[in-house]
Amino acid sequence: QSWSRGMSYCLHSESHLDTGPIYVRENGKLHVVNQGAGGIQDVTPKTRPFRLFSRSFSVELCMNREDDRARRQRTDHFIFTYTKEGNLRYSAKSLFSLVLGYISDNVDHIDSLIGFPEQIAEKLFSAAEARQKFTEPVTGLRALQKFTEAYGSLVLCSLCLRNRYLVISEKLEEIKSFRELTCLDLSCCKLGDEHELLEHLTKEALSSVKQLLLKDNSLSDAGLRRMTAPVRVLKKGLENLLVLDLSCNPKITDVGIGYLLSFKKLNCLDISGTGLKDVDAVIKRIQMQIGLVHSKVPLKEFDHSNCKTEGWAEQTVLQWEQAVMEAIKPQDNLRSRTAALRFYGKTHRIEEVVKCTVVEAETKALGNLQFYKEKVQNCHLPLKKEVAGSHELKNNRKRALAEGERERTSKQKHLCLTVEDWDLLNTY
């Protein structure tokens, strides 16, 4: 007992810090040293709970203490969950998840993905997309190009940028990196004839486009001539085009429609709201040379419901749009002040840009100029009777087409091979 009192005295005099209770086993029994009284008491079940760590104590799980940057990046190697009892438990992630996360964090350093399995590449793209790697200015473009070079239409097969001219101006290079698109909607973007994206349409990367919607883009005959030059001369570019929408472009005239006759595979055409002078002659010309019939009712191919953004990069395009909208949000705060200044006559009222819906209403008032190709022709005619007459009819039709083609080439020979056309073709 004297030994225990001495031990208690030493502990008490050695430090004033609260070290907690000290347990001593004596004669086969466990006793606790009471520092305040300097004696020994038996252990009772009603003693206060013992804390191993103080309330302000914290623990950080890290994988590498030598590199602080690596430690910060690897804090997500564990999954923390709370049980029903309120206890915090953690479990380690799978090796595949760890490797996938590491590669997605450094996706811009990948040399090539050609030959890499599509199933793993899709998961890698989704992981990088969740980290918003493709929204970064330089590294995002480089990473996106690696995926589009290897997987083409899987990354994006259809792209709808209707009325999203801000996204086009901010992410033009990223949009140009998409390959093997089959549907592209650029309606109501006011691009004009000299826009870089319209020039990109004639490149080999977009030769797979079958549906192209260029409604309300301030196009003229010069823009159509540039867009159709590779098809007319080199038989390249948009040669596989099936659906073309050029409505609400009042600067397109009868001359510009002549450039469209080079699209021999065209099935649907919309030229409503253009600046045609002789509508009947244009309708007859389109029917004779490319076999399209004037439709009296609106076609479903031009209701803008078929072309949607589809592919791995669907969420990426939405992230681009969200980033652009957040960038222009501060301008909304100025509307109230601008309205007040207009009310008191301090500033002049500026007319806003005409929306696409207004142009659509004007186009409907002018009339519908949509064309389609009949799938089955002369299927009701008899096969055995009037065979000679049918051959003669075919010969007459071929002769009429040849004469029309000869007349067209004689009139527009100077248009097909102009100096500007050759300058454009030399860039391919």
PDB file of C-alpha atoms in Angstrom, residues 109-113 146 149:
ATOM      1  CA  HIS A 109      -1.854  12.930 -71.158  1.00  0.00           C
ATOM      2  CA  ILE A 110      -3.118   9.884 -73.072  1.00  0.00           C
ATOM      3  CA  ASP A 111      -1.241   9.379 -76.326  1.00  0.00           C
ATOM      4  CA  SER A 112      -3.869   7.359 -78.198  1.00  0.00           C
ATOM      5  CA  LEU A 113      -6.971   5.240 -77.597  1.00  0.00           C
ATOM      6  CA  LYS A 146      -8.254  11.420 -78.429  1.00  0.00           C
ATOM      7  CA  GLU A 149     -10.193   9.944 -83.234  1.00  0.00           C
TER       8      GLU A 149
END
